[in-house]
mmCIF file of C-alpha atoms and ligand atoms in Angstrom:
data_model
loop_
_atom_site.group_PDB
_atom_site.id
_atom_site.type_symbol
_atom_site.label_atom_id
_atom_site.label_comp_id
_atom_site.label_asym_id
_atom_site.label_seq_id
_atom_site.Cartn_x
_atom_site.Cartn_y
_atom_site.Cartn_z
ATOM 1 C CA MET M 165 0.008 0.121 0.048
ATOM 2 C CA LYS M 166 1.304 3.561 -0.810
ATOM 3 C CA ASP M 167 1.624 5.240 2.402
ATOM 4 C CA ASP M 168 1.529 8.821 1.146
ATOM 5 C CA ILE M 169 -1.467 10.239 -1.166
ATOM 6 C CA ILE M 170 -3.277 13.353 -2.081
ATOM 7 C CA LEU M 171 -7.091 13.891 -1.536
ATOM 8 C CA LEU M 172 -9.003 16.400 -3.623
ATOM 9 C CA LYS M 173 -12.668 17.046 -2.308
ATOM 10 C CA GLN M 174 -14.940 17.822 -5.192
ATOM 11 C CA GLY M 175 -17.029 20.866 -4.370
ATOM 12 C CA GLU M 176 -20.030 22.044 -6.520
ATOM 13 C CA ILE M 177 -19.317 19.146 -8.991
ATOM 14 C CA VAL M 178 -21.498 17.164 -6.652
ATOM 15 C CA LEU M 179 -24.471 19.203 -7.399
ATOM 16 C CA LYS M 180 -24.592 18.614 -10.887
ATOM 17 C CA GLY M 181 -26.812 15.516 -10.917
ATOM 18 C CA GLN M 182 -26.677 14.170 -14.406
ATOM 19 C CA ASN M 183 -23.559 15.753 -15.422
ATOM 20 C CA ARG M 184 -21.691 14.592 -12.312
ATOM 21 C CA ARG M 185 -19.941 11.826 -14.171
ATOM 22 C CA GLU M 186 -18.897 14.019 -17.069
ATOM 23 C CA PHE M 187 -17.723 16.684 -14.635
ATOM 24 C CA GLU M 188 -15.779 13.941 -12.512
ATOM 25 C CA ALA M 189 -14.128 12.435 -15.665
ATOM 26 C CA LYS M 190 -13.138 16.026 -16.678
ATOM 27 C CA LEU M 191 -11.527 16.803 -13.161
ATOM 28 C CA ILE M 192 -9.632 13.388 -13.069
ATOM 29 C CA ASN M 193 -8.294 13.944 -16.415
ATOM 30 C CA ASN M 194 -7.204 17.567 -15.845
ATOM 31 C CA ILE M 195 -5.568 16.171 -12.562
ATOM 32 C CA ARG M 196 -3.715 13.490 -14.503
ATOM 33 C CA ARG M 197 -2.326 15.958 -17.071
ATOM 34 C CA ARG M 198 -1.533 18.684 -14.679
ATOM 35 C CA LEU M 199 0.568 16.445 -12.232
ATOM 36 C CA GLU M 200 2.518 14.721 -15.002
ATOM 37 C CA PRO M 201 5.647 16.815 -14.534
ATOM 38 C CA TYR M 202 5.673 15.698 -10.876
ATOM 39 C CA GLY M 203 5.933 11.681 -11.347
ATOM 40 C CA LYS M 204 3.430 8.884 -12.167
ATOM 41 C CA PHE M 205 0.305 8.758 -10.411
ATOM 42 C CA ASN M 206 -2.836 6.449 -10.270
ATOM 43 C CA VAL M 207 -5.834 8.964 -10.110
ATOM 44 C CA TYR M 208 -9.153 7.999 -9.421
ATOM 45 C CA ALA M 209 -12.531 9.086 -7.684
ATOM 46 C CA LEU M 210 -14.410 7.477 -4.912
ATOM 47 C CA GLN M 211 -17.413 8.987 -3.222
ATOM 48 C CA SER M 212 -16.785 12.616 -4.218
ATOM 49 C CA THR M 213 -13.289 12.459 -3.492
ATOM 50 C CA VAL M 214 -10.376 12.130 -6.144
ATOM 51 C CA TYR M 215 -7.433 10.201 -4.844
ATOM 52 C CA VAL M 216 -4.025 10.828 -6.455
ATOM 53 C CA GLU M 217 -1.467 7.781 -5.305
ATOM 54 C CA PRO M 218 1.874 8.058 -6.427
ATOM 55 C CA LYS M 219 3.281 4.995 -8.538
ATOM 56 C CA GLY M 220 6.801 4.908 -7.373
ATOM 57 C CA ASP M 221 9.251 7.872 -6.974
ATOM 58 C CA SER M 222 7.145 11.056 -7.270
ATOM 59 C CA ASP M 223 7.650 14.865 -6.017
ATOM 60 C CA MET M 224 4.789 15.091 -3.691
ATOM 61 C CA GLU M 225 5.379 18.520 -2.481
ATOM 62 C CA GLY M 226 5.258 19.667 -6.157
ATOM 63 C CA ALA M 227 2.283 17.648 -6.830
ATOM 64 C CA LEU M 228 0.493 19.168 -3.992
ATOM 65 C CA GLU M 229 1.223 22.809 -5.017
ATOM 66 C CA ALA M 230 0.095 21.950 -8.361
ATOM 67 C CA ALA M 231 -3.088 20.306 -7.019
ATOM 68 C CA LYS M 232 -3.901 23.503 -5.293
ATOM 69 C CA CYS M 233 -4.614 25.425 -8.418
ATOM 70 C CA ILE M 234 -6.771 22.871 -10.216
ATOM 71 C CA PHE M 235 -10.237 24.175 -10.654
ATOM 72 C CA GLY M 236 -12.965 21.871 -9.375
ATOM 73 C CA ALA M 237 -11.245 20.889 -6.037
ATOM 74 C CA PHE M 238 -12.464 22.610 -2.951
ATOM 75 C CA THR M 239 -9.730 21.223 -0.651
ATOM 76 C CA VAL M 240 -6.562 19.597 -1.142
ATOM 77 C CA THR M 241 -4.801 17.282 1.441
ATOM 78 C CA ARG M 242 -1.817 15.268 1.618
ATOM 79 C CA ALA M 243 -2.902 12.295 3.728
ATOM 80 C CA ALA M 244 -1.215 8.963 4.901
ATOM 81 C CA ALA M 245 -2.716 5.490 3.850
ATOM 82 C CA CYS M 246 -2.823 2.542 5.951
ATOM 83 C CA GLU M 247 -4.479 -0.627 6.813
ATOM 84 C CA LYS M 248 -7.996 -0.391 8.085
ATOM 85 C CA ASP M 249 -7.139 -1.349 11.503
ATOM 86 C CA LYS M 250 -7.580 0.735 14.651
ATOM 87 C CA ASP M 251 -3.684 0.290 15.767
ATOM 88 C CA ALA M 252 -2.453 0.717 12.276
ATOM 89 C CA ILE M 253 -4.483 3.925 12.134
ATOM 90 C CA LEU M 254 -2.971 5.158 15.466
ATOM 91 C CA GLU M 255 0.493 4.322 14.563
ATOM 92 C CA THR M 256 0.095 6.127 11.177
ATOM 93 C CA ALA M 257 -1.260 9.339 13.017
ATOM 94 C CA VAL M 258 1.496 9.208 15.588
ATOM 95 C CA SER M 259 4.071 9.086 12.874
ATOM 96 C CA TYR M 260 2.596 10.975 10.172
ATOM 97 C CA LEU M 261 1.541 14.060 12.318
ATOM 98 C CA GLU M 262 4.115 13.898 14.887
ATOM 99 C CA THR M 263 5.557 17.375 14.457
ATOM 100 C CA GLN M 264 2.255 18.899 14.889
ATOM 101 C CA LEU M 265 1.068 16.449 17.702
ATOM 102 C CA LYS M 266 4.329 17.678 19.712
ATOM 103 C CA THR M 267 3.791 21.262 19.049
ATOM 104 C CA VAL M 268 0.065 22.080 19.528
ATOM 105 C CA SER M 269 -1.521 22.012 22.993
ATOM 106 C CA THR M 270 -5.202 21.214 21.994
ATOM 107 C CA PHE M 271 -6.593 18.582 19.617
ATOM 108 C CA LYS M 272 -9.376 16.498 18.732
ATOM 109 C CA VAL M 273 -9.958 13.450 16.292
ATOM 110 C CA GLU M 274 -12.679 13.315 13.713
ATOM 111 C CA SER M 275 -13.498 10.075 12.047
ATOM 112 C CA LYS M 276 -15.641 9.211 9.040
ATOM 113 C CA ARG M 277 -16.623 5.902 8.069
ATOM 114 C CA ALA M 278 -17.713 5.721 4.479
ATOM 115 C CA ASP M 279 -16.866 1.775 4.912
ATOM 116 C CA LYS M 280 -19.691 0.596 7.183
ATOM 117 C CA ARG M 281 -18.151 -2.954 7.466
ATOM 118 C CA PHE M 282 -15.407 -1.233 9.719
ATOM 119 C CA PRO M 283 -15.981 -2.648 13.087
ATOM 120 C CA MET M 284 -15.954 0.323 15.122
ATOM 121 C CA GLY M 285 -18.211 3.399 14.774
ATOM 122 C CA SER M 286 -16.706 6.687 13.847
ATOM 123 C CA ILE M 287 -17.247 8.038 17.544
ATOM 124 C CA GLU M 288 -15.853 5.063 19.108
ATOM 125 C CA LEU M 289 -12.670 5.032 16.643
ATOM 126 C CA SER M 290 -12.195 8.717 17.471
ATOM 127 C CA GLN M 291 -12.402 8.149 21.144
ATOM 128 C CA TYR M 292 -9.827 5.119 20.907
ATOM 129 C CA VAL M 293 -7.323 6.957 18.768
ATOM 130 C CA GLY M 294 -7.892 10.336 20.673
ATOM 131 C CA GLY M 295 -7.342 8.765 24.313
ATOM 132 C CA GLN M 296 -4.099 6.859 22.894
ATOM 133 C CA LEU M 297 -2.614 10.129 21.562
ATOM 134 C CA HIS M 298 -3.554 11.792 24.912
ATOM 135 C CA ASP M 299 -1.608 9.341 26.717
ATOM 136 C CA ARG M 300 1.351 9.372 24.385
ATOM 137 C CA PHE M 301 1.778 13.226 24.063
ATOM 138 C CA PRO M 302 1.576 14.881 27.586
ATOM 139 C CA ASN M 303 1.405 18.121 25.951
ATOM 140 C CA LEU M 304 -1.999 17.340 24.314
ATOM 141 C CA LYS M 305 -5.388 18.344 25.837
ATOM 142 C CA PRO M 306 -8.653 17.439 24.181
ATOM 143 C CA ASP M 307 -10.741 20.361 22.736
ATOM 144 C CA MET M 308 -13.851 19.358 20.989
ATOM 145 C CA HIS M 309 -14.837 23.018 19.889
ATOM 146 C CA ASN M 310 -11.688 24.931 19.130
ATOM 147 C CA PRO M 311 -8.712 22.635 18.927
ATOM 148 C CA GLU M 312 -5.538 23.825 17.221
ATOM 149 C CA LEU M 313 -4.968 20.337 15.631
ATOM 150 C CA THR M 314 -7.585 18.225 14.179
ATOM 151 C CA VAL M 315 -6.772 14.751 13.386
ATOM 152 C CA HIS M 316 -8.832 13.453 10.449
ATOM 153 C CA ILE M 317 -9.300 9.648 10.099
ATOM 154 C CA GLU M 318 -11.379 8.516 7.008
ATOM 155 C CA ILE M 319 -12.242 4.826 6.383
ATOM 156 C CA ARG M 320 -12.801 4.327 2.807
ATOM 157 C CA ASP M 321 -13.310 1.098 0.609
ATOM 158 C CA PHE M 322 -9.662 0.264 0.071
ATOM 159 C CA ALA M 323 -7.680 1.738 2.855
ATOM 160 C CA ALA M 324 -8.052 4.234 6.040
ATOM 161 C CA TYR M 325 -6.546 7.744 5.493
ATOM 162 C CA VAL M 326 -5.062 10.010 8.109
ATOM 163 C CA HIS M 327 -4.471 13.526 7.694
ATOM 164 C CA GLY M 328 -4.378 17.030 9.577
ATOM 165 C CA PRO M 329 -6.194 20.056 8.087
ATOM 166 C CA ALA M 330 -7.416 20.306 4.750
ATOM 167 C CA ILE M 331 -5.834 23.229 2.373
ATOM 168 C CA ARG M 332 -8.280 25.398 0.760
ATOM 169 C CA GLY M 333 -8.286 24.411 -3.011
ATOM 170 C CA ALA M 334 -8.697 26.523 -6.244
ATOM 171 C CA GLY M 335 -12.541 25.936 -6.061
ATOM 172 C CA GLY M 336 -14.684 26.492 -9.457
ATOM 173 C CA LEU M 337 -15.452 23.957 -11.877
ATOM 174 C CA PRO M 338 -12.879 21.576 -13.908
ATOM 175 C CA ILE M 339 -11.609 23.044 -17.173
ATOM 176 C CA GLY M 340 -13.670 22.032 -20.056
ATOM 177 C CA VAL M 341 -17.043 21.600 -18.554
ATOM 178 C CA GLY M 342 -17.979 25.278 -19.680
ATOM 179 C CA GLY M 343 -16.819 25.043 -23.198
ATOM 180 C CA ARG M 344 -14.171 27.439 -24.687
ATOM 181 C CA MET M 345 -13.948 31.094 -24.859
ATOM 182 C CA VAL M 346 -11.519 33.698 -26.447
ATOM 183 C CA THR M 347 -10.109 36.017 -23.716
ATOM 184 C CA LEU M 348 -8.711 39.298 -24.656
ATOM 185 C CA LEU M 349 -5.458 39.527 -22.831
ATOM 186 C CA SER M 350 -3.761 42.771 -22.621
ATOM 187 C CA GLY M 351 -0.460 43.295 -20.690
ATOM 188 C CA GLY M 352 -2.618 44.990 -17.811
ATOM 189 C CA ILE M 353 -3.891 44.132 -14.464
ATOM 190 C CA ASP M 354 -7.331 43.650 -15.349
ATOM 191 C CA SER M 355 -7.439 41.133 -18.191
ATOM 192 C CA PRO M 356 -5.464 38.254 -16.484
ATOM 193 C CA VAL M 357 -7.921 38.528 -13.490
ATOM 194 C CA ALA M 358 -10.853 38.216 -15.816
ATOM 195 C CA SER M 359 -9.390 35.443 -17.576
ATOM 196 C CA HIS M 360 -8.824 33.535 -14.226
ATOM 197 C CA MET M 361 -12.231 34.336 -12.958
ATOM 198 C CA ILE M 362 -13.731 32.854 -16.302
ATOM 199 C CA ALA M 363 -11.592 29.747 -16.462
ATOM 200 C CA LYS M 364 -12.739 28.883 -12.915
ATOM 201 C CA ARG M 365 -16.191 28.290 -13.902
ATOM 202 C CA GLY M 366 -14.789 25.535 -16.170
ATOM 203 C CA VAL M 367 -14.030 27.388 -19.338
ATOM 204 C CA GLN M 368 -10.970 26.695 -21.533
ATOM 205 C CA LEU M 369 -9.577 29.733 -22.601
ATOM 206 C CA ILE M 370 -7.925 30.900 -25.965
ATOM 207 C CA PRO M 371 -6.006 34.152 -25.211
ATOM 208 C CA VAL M 372 -5.875 36.952 -27.841
ATOM 209 C CA HIS M 373 -3.286 39.796 -27.685
ATOM 210 C CA PHE M 374 -3.313 42.661 -30.079
ATOM 211 C CA TYR M 375 0.276 44.330 -30.480
ATOM 212 C CA SER M 376 1.655 47.344 -32.312
ATOM 213 C CA HIS M 377 4.947 46.625 -33.401
ATOM 214 C CA PRO M 378 7.163 48.798 -33.763
ATOM 215 C CA TYR M 379 5.276 51.217 -31.532
ATOM 216 C CA THR M 380 5.301 48.706 -28.724
ATOM 217 C CA SER M 381 8.308 46.729 -27.810
ATOM 218 C CA VAL M 382 9.230 42.895 -27.979
ATOM 219 C CA LEU M 383 9.350 43.158 -24.071
ATOM 220 C CA ALA M 384 5.297 44.053 -24.120
ATOM 221 C CA LYS M 385 4.682 40.785 -26.090
ATOM 222 C CA GLU M 386 6.947 38.774 -23.766
ATOM 223 C CA LYS M 387 5.190 40.260 -20.873
ATOM 224 C CA VAL M 388 1.830 39.015 -22.047
ATOM 225 C CA ILE M 389 3.553 35.310 -22.795
ATOM 226 C CA LYS M 390 4.635 35.567 -19.311
ATOM 227 C CA LEU M 391 1.090 36.438 -17.858
ATOM 228 C CA ALA M 392 -0.319 33.354 -19.834
ATOM 229 C CA GLY M 393 2.377 31.370 -18.572
ATOM 230 C CA ILE M 394 1.104 32.253 -14.885
ATOM 231 C CA LEU M 395 -2.280 31.514 -15.962
ATOM 232 C CA THR M 396 -1.392 27.884 -17.121
ATOM 233 C CA ARG M 397 -0.896 27.053 -13.495
ATOM 234 C CA TYR M 398 -4.884 27.164 -13.356
ATOM 235 C CA CYS M 399 -5.904 26.721 -16.773
ATOM 236 C CA GLY M 400 -3.160 24.065 -18.229
ATOM 237 C CA ARG M 401 -1.737 24.548 -21.482
ATOM 238 C CA LEU M 402 -2.546 27.583 -23.402
ATOM 239 C CA ARG M 403 -2.356 28.631 -27.033
ATOM 240 C CA VAL M 404 -2.040 32.645 -27.196
ATOM 241 C CA GLU M 405 -3.034 34.173 -30.345
ATOM 242 C CA LEU M 406 -0.833 37.184 -31.323
ATOM 243 C CA VAL M 407 -2.693 39.685 -33.615
ATOM 244 C CA PRO M 408 -0.641 42.497 -35.603
ATOM 245 C CA PHE M 409 -2.746 45.482 -34.862
ATOM 246 C CA THR M 410 -0.277 48.338 -36.203
ATOM 247 C CA LYS M 411 -1.925 48.896 -39.592
ATOM 248 C CA ILE M 412 -5.531 49.055 -38.271
ATOM 249 C CA GLN M 413 -4.508 51.559 -35.630
ATOM 250 C CA GLU M 414 -2.546 53.667 -38.425
ATOM 251 C CA GLN M 415 -5.497 53.583 -40.695
ATOM 252 C CA ILE M 416 -7.937 54.786 -37.840
ATOM 253 C CA ARG M 417 -5.598 57.691 -36.689
ATOM 254 C CA GLU M 418 -5.227 58.752 -40.398
ATOM 255 C CA HIS M 419 -8.922 58.615 -41.170
ATOM 256 C CA CYS M 420 -11.041 59.021 -38.109
ATOM 257 C CA PRO M 421 -11.587 61.685 -35.592
ATOM 258 C CA GLU M 422 -9.338 61.577 -32.808
ATOM 259 C CA GLY M 423 -11.887 61.215 -29.909
ATOM 260 C CA LEU M 424 -13.147 58.326 -31.177
ATOM 261 C CA ILE M 425 -9.840 56.340 -31.846
ATOM 262 C CA THR M 426 -10.130 54.116 -28.704
ATOM 263 C CA VAL M 427 -13.647 53.148 -29.200
ATOM 264 C CA LEU M 428 -12.821 52.178 -32.792
ATOM 265 C CA MET M 429 -9.768 50.214 -31.964
ATOM 266 C CA ARG M 430 -12.004 48.239 -29.391
ATOM 267 C CA ARG M 431 -14.485 47.593 -32.013
ATOM 268 C CA PHE M 432 -11.793 46.209 -34.364
ATOM 269 C CA MET M 433 -10.443 43.891 -31.461
ATOM 270 C CA MET M 434 -13.985 42.663 -30.933
ATOM 271 C CA ARG M 435 -14.291 41.738 -34.608
ATOM 272 C CA ILE M 436 -10.969 39.884 -34.786
ATOM 273 C CA ALA M 437 -11.550 38.148 -31.556
ATOM 274 C CA GLU M 438 -15.051 37.101 -32.765
ATOM 275 C CA ARG M 439 -13.553 35.648 -35.929
ATOM 276 C CA ILE M 440 -11.031 33.836 -33.822
ATOM 277 C CA ALA M 441 -13.820 32.427 -31.758
ATOM 278 C CA VAL M 442 -16.014 31.361 -34.408
ATOM 279 C CA ASP M 443 -12.945 29.565 -35.959
ATOM 280 C CA ASN M 444 -12.349 27.655 -32.631
ATOM 281 C CA ALA M 445 -15.917 26.838 -31.573
ATOM 282 C CA CYS M 446 -15.683 29.377 -28.916
ATOM 283 C CA THR M 447 -19.016 30.416 -27.342
ATOM 284 C CA ALA M 448 -18.206 34.034 -26.040
ATOM 285 C CA LEU M 449 -15.485 36.676 -25.723
ATOM 286 C CA VAL M 450 -13.976 37.625 -22.105
ATOM 287 C CA THR M 451 -12.715 41.039 -21.554
ATOM 288 C CA GLY M 452 -11.180 42.956 -18.445
ATOM 289 C CA ASP M 453 -13.548 45.928 -18.856
ATOM 290 C CA ASN M 454 -14.611 47.658 -15.754
ATOM 291 C CA LEU M 455 -17.284 50.229 -15.628
ATOM 292 C CA GLY M 456 -16.004 53.794 -15.339
ATOM 293 C CA GLN M 457 -12.535 53.082 -15.182
ATOM 294 C CA VAL M 458 -11.377 54.666 -18.388
ATOM 295 C CA ALA M 459 -13.162 56.648 -21.165
ATOM 296 C CA SER M 460 -13.503 53.539 -23.189
ATOM 297 C CA GLN M 461 -15.432 51.661 -20.301
ATOM 298 C CA THR M 462 -18.652 53.967 -19.731
ATOM 299 C CA ALA M 463 -21.901 52.192 -20.378
ATOM 300 C CA GLN M 464 -22.276 54.010 -23.670
ATOM 301 C CA ALA M 465 -18.599 53.136 -25.033
ATOM 302 C CA LEU M 466 -19.258 49.688 -23.920
ATOM 303 C CA ALA M 467 -22.536 49.397 -25.899
ATOM 304 C CA VAL M 468 -20.810 50.810 -29.183
ATOM 305 C CA THR M 469 -17.966 48.468 -28.661
ATOM 306 C CA GLU M 470 -20.198 45.510 -28.535
ATOM 307 C CA GLU M 471 -22.486 46.563 -31.388
ATOM 308 C CA CYS M 472 -20.143 45.261 -34.000
ATOM 309 C CA VAL M 473 -20.428 41.623 -33.010
ATOM 310 C CA ASN M 474 -22.809 38.997 -32.561
ATOM 311 C CA ILE M 475 -21.227 36.839 -29.819
ATOM 312 C CA PRO M 476 -21.701 37.187 -25.854
ATOM 313 C CA ILE M 477 -19.133 39.413 -24.390
ATOM 314 C CA PHE M 478 -18.315 38.457 -20.727
ATOM 315 C CA ARG M 479 -16.756 41.152 -18.279
ATOM 316 C CA PRO M 480 -16.515 39.538 -15.172
ATOM 317 C CA LEU M 481 -14.888 42.777 -13.252
ATOM 318 C CA ILE M 482 -17.524 45.088 -14.667
ATOM 319 C CA ALA M 483 -18.529 46.089 -10.927
ATOM 320 C CA LEU M 484 -15.528 45.381 -8.849
ATOM 321 C CA ASP M 485 -13.176 48.179 -7.426
ATOM 322 C CA LYS M 486 -9.765 48.408 -8.551
ATOM 323 C CA ARG M 487 -8.346 47.395 -5.263
ATOM 324 C CA ASP M 488 -10.584 44.244 -5.291
ATOM 325 C CA ILE M 489 -9.132 43.423 -8.739
ATOM 326 C CA ILE M 490 -5.558 44.031 -7.529
ATOM 327 C CA ASP M 491 -6.115 41.723 -4.504
ATOM 328 C CA ILE M 492 -7.338 38.826 -6.950
ATOM 329 C CA ALA M 493 -4.182 39.764 -9.128
ATOM 330 C CA ARG M 494 -1.851 39.369 -6.127
ATOM 331 C CA MET M 495 -3.431 35.980 -5.202
ATOM 332 C CA ILE M 496 -3.167 34.533 -8.620
ATOM 333 C CA ASP M 497 0.346 36.071 -8.863
ATOM 334 C CA THR M 498 -0.307 38.035 -11.876
ATOM 335 C CA TYR M 499 0.279 41.449 -10.320
ATOM 336 C CA GLU M 500 3.916 41.920 -10.283
ATOM 337 C CA THR M 501 4.205 40.812 -13.877
ATOM 338 C CA SER M 502 1.225 43.221 -14.909
ATOM 339 C CA ILE M 503 2.690 46.302 -13.437
ATOM 340 C CA LEU M 504 5.988 46.111 -15.618
ATOM 341 C CA PRO M 505 6.193 49.271 -17.579
ATOM 342 C CA TYR M 506 5.817 48.343 -20.973
ATOM 343 C CA GLU M 507 3.222 50.231 -23.075
ATOM 344 C CA ASP M 508 0.391 48.411 -24.408
ATOM 345 C CA CYS M 509 -0.804 48.968 -27.986
ATOM 346 C CA CYS M 510 -3.908 51.323 -26.924
ATOM 347 C CA THR M 511 -1.645 53.555 -24.864
ATOM 348 C CA VAL M 512 0.508 54.444 -27.844
ATOM 349 C CA PHE M 513 -2.349 55.546 -29.682
ATOM 350 C CA THR M 514 -4.617 57.214 -26.821
ATOM 351 C CA PRO M 515 -6.539 60.280 -27.936
ATOM 352 C CA ARG M 516 -5.571 63.549 -25.900
ATOM 353 C CA ARG M 517 -9.631 63.941 -25.106
ATOM 354 C CA PRO M 518 -11.433 60.511 -25.583
ATOM 355 C CA ARG M 519 -15.281 60.712 -26.009
ATOM 356 C CA THR M 520 -16.950 59.023 -22.975
ATOM 357 C CA LYS M 521 -20.476 59.180 -24.741
ATOM 358 C CA PRO M 522 -19.685 58.199 -28.322
ATOM 359 C CA LYS M 523 -22.649 57.756 -30.842
ATOM 360 C CA LEU M 524 -23.089 54.924 -32.796
ATOM 361 C CA GLU M 525 -23.827 57.242 -35.987
ATOM 362 C CA GLU M 526 -20.736 58.894 -35.560
ATOM 363 C CA ILE M 527 -18.877 55.593 -35.211
ATOM 364 C CA LEU M 528 -20.248 54.195 -38.357
ATOM 365 C CA GLU M 529 -19.733 57.439 -40.384
ATOM 366 C CA ALA M 530 -16.008 57.175 -39.130
ATOM 367 C CA GLU M 531 -15.745 53.550 -40.251
ATOM 368 C CA ALA M 532 -17.186 54.251 -43.452
ATOM 369 C CA LYS M 533 -13.852 55.566 -44.537
ATOM 370 C CA LEU M 534 -12.026 52.222 -43.624
ATOM 371 C CA ASP M 535 -12.081 48.720 -45.543
ATOM 372 C CA ILE M 536 -13.097 47.048 -42.497
ATOM 373 C CA ASP M 537 -13.534 43.438 -43.871
ATOM 374 C CA ALA M 538 -9.973 43.714 -45.695
ATOM 375 C CA LEU M 539 -8.341 44.999 -42.522
ATOM 376 C CA VAL M 540 -9.936 42.195 -40.136
ATOM 377 C CA GLU M 541 -8.789 39.580 -42.873
ATOM 378 C CA GLU M 542 -5.508 40.863 -43.096
ATOM 379 C CA ALA M 543 -4.896 40.902 -39.213
ATOM 380 C CA VAL M 544 -6.479 37.253 -38.814
ATOM 381 C CA MET M 545 -4.239 35.796 -41.418
ATOM 382 C CA SER M 546 -1.044 37.261 -39.992
ATOM 383 C CA THR M 547 -1.917 35.983 -36.334
ATOM 384 C CA GLU M 548 0.912 34.142 -34.979
ATOM 385 C CA ARG M 549 0.234 31.447 -32.464
ATOM 386 C CA ILE M 550 2.349 30.491 -29.622
ATOM 387 C CA VAL M 551 1.642 27.519 -27.050
ATOM 388 C CA VAL M 552 2.670 28.476 -23.497
HETATM 389 P P1 LIG Z 745 -6.069 45.929 -18.499
HETATM 390 O O1 LIG Z 745 -5.429 46.038 -17.281
HETATM 391 O O2 LIG Z 745 -6.724 44.386 -18.738
HETATM 392 O O3 LIG Z 745 -5.240 46.106 -19.669
HETATM 393 P P2 LIG Z 745 -7.326 48.373 -18.894
HETATM 394 O O4 LIG Z 745 -8.025 48.776 -17.625
HETATM 395 O O5 LIG Z 745 -5.893 48.828 -19.106
HETATM 396 O O6 LIG Z 745 -7.449 46.757 -18.576
HETATM 397 P P3 LIG Z 745 -8.305 48.810 -21.273
HETATM 398 O O7 LIG Z 745 -6.880 49.054 -21.770
HETATM 399 O O8 LIG Z 745 -9.336 49.879 -21.508
HETATM 400 O O9 LIG Z 745 -8.354 48.579 -19.755
HETATM 401 O O10 LIG Z 745 -8.690 47.489 -22.121
HETATM 402 C C1 LIG Z 745 -10.127 46.830 -21.581
HETATM 403 C C2 LIG Z 745 -9.818 45.432 -21.941
HETATM 404 O O11 LIG Z 745 -9.806 45.325 -23.300
HETATM 405 C C3 LIG Z 745 -8.753 44.678 -21.569
HETATM 406 O O12 LIG Z 745 -9.272 44.182 -20.148
HETATM 407 C C4 LIG Z 745 -8.628 43.660 -22.214
HETATM 408 O O13 LIG Z 745 -9.484 42.654 -22.080
HETATM 409 C C5 LIG Z 745 -8.599 44.167 -23.629
HETATM 410 N N1 LIG Z 745 -7.773 44.801 -24.324
HETATM 411 C C6 LIG Z 745 -7.072 45.883 -24.062
HETATM 412 N N2 LIG Z 745 -6.181 46.076 -25.068
HETATM 413 C C7 LIG Z 745 -5.915 44.859 -25.477
HETATM 414 C C8 LIG Z 745 -4.707 44.309 -26.009
HETATM 415 N N3 LIG Z 745 -3.566 44.871 -26.728
HETATM 416 N N4 LIG Z 745 -4.874 42.993 -26.426
HETATM 417 C C9 LIG Z 745 -5.755 42.094 -26.013
HETATM 418 N N5 LIG Z 745 -7.047 42.769 -25.380
HETATM 419 C C10 LIG Z 745 -6.664 44.098 -25.078
HETATM 420 MG MG1 LIG Z 746 -5.029 47.728 -20.970
#
């Protein structure tokens, strides 16, 4: 019997009735793939828990860290497996949790008995193991209400498991159950957070980035690839689409009123993103827009921006405060990269006085001077793909 395993408890998945099997299969598949770099594992689910058993030499610390980022798991725990025998369980608790048992002053034992053939009831087992631990560790006092350490025992079908407190997992739903979407990833703080939030709902993302070489540097592009790299901890492998945007921006600047530049650029981004979405069977676009943050994010500007496409646009940050967005960016580890000072394609072409309430008629009039289809087609055709 392998004596060290990882347990992932499913959260919302369990509520999904008929789809539950499919959800669970996705979760198991995602875990298998994401833990590949850390060794060989046997991954299977029983009673809403996923078991990750190492086959031979594995990096369990690395696997545990990776497991904490996998959507669909609400808690993650490293546990010791042992024979389903009260004394084997006791000895396992003593050796596996020795450091904690020696350092805390209050504790309790909590047992769950999924295998009803086990001869002791769960209360009886907790009392037995608790009593023995109390005898062996003179520093320990039982505390049923607010213990510093809870020793968990689970009697399952094939083994008993002993573990300390569970760690909070990534939550959400397994990637893939929510289909696929295109996310517009700039180098800023907001769009990686928006991407993370949508991915967390089980969506596989295709990040699209618009760049304006030579106005923006190679470093700006590398920054976005680095951000996508951080997102892979949660999303798994990502294919980033890099769209050259310079020609479109120059055409807009040359032929259209300055105050409308930003909204016109956004409309082109939406059109191109929609094309990529359709080509890849994606059901929606995702942006990091946030109401009132900048001129292009007033209700009127957003309405005019989305008018040119037929695909739903999801904006998960729409009502958050910047500080709340920053908190999430820190939590998911994108913040430090996002604040690196490379200019974005939009900042290079920012009008001095952007219009906050653009009217659709003026926009359409301005766009009449451009060959929209040809510009979109050319950008899509010149798109470069990088797997991160
Ligand atoms: P962010 O921090 O995400 O850059 P922002 O506050 O700078 O957001 P804007 O620059 O107005 O806001 O962009 C709004 C949204 O449009 C971004 O969150 C992103 O989804 C999309 N977007 C902007 N610029 C780009 C770009 N160069 N490539 C891809 N998407 C972009
Ligand atoms: Mg930006």
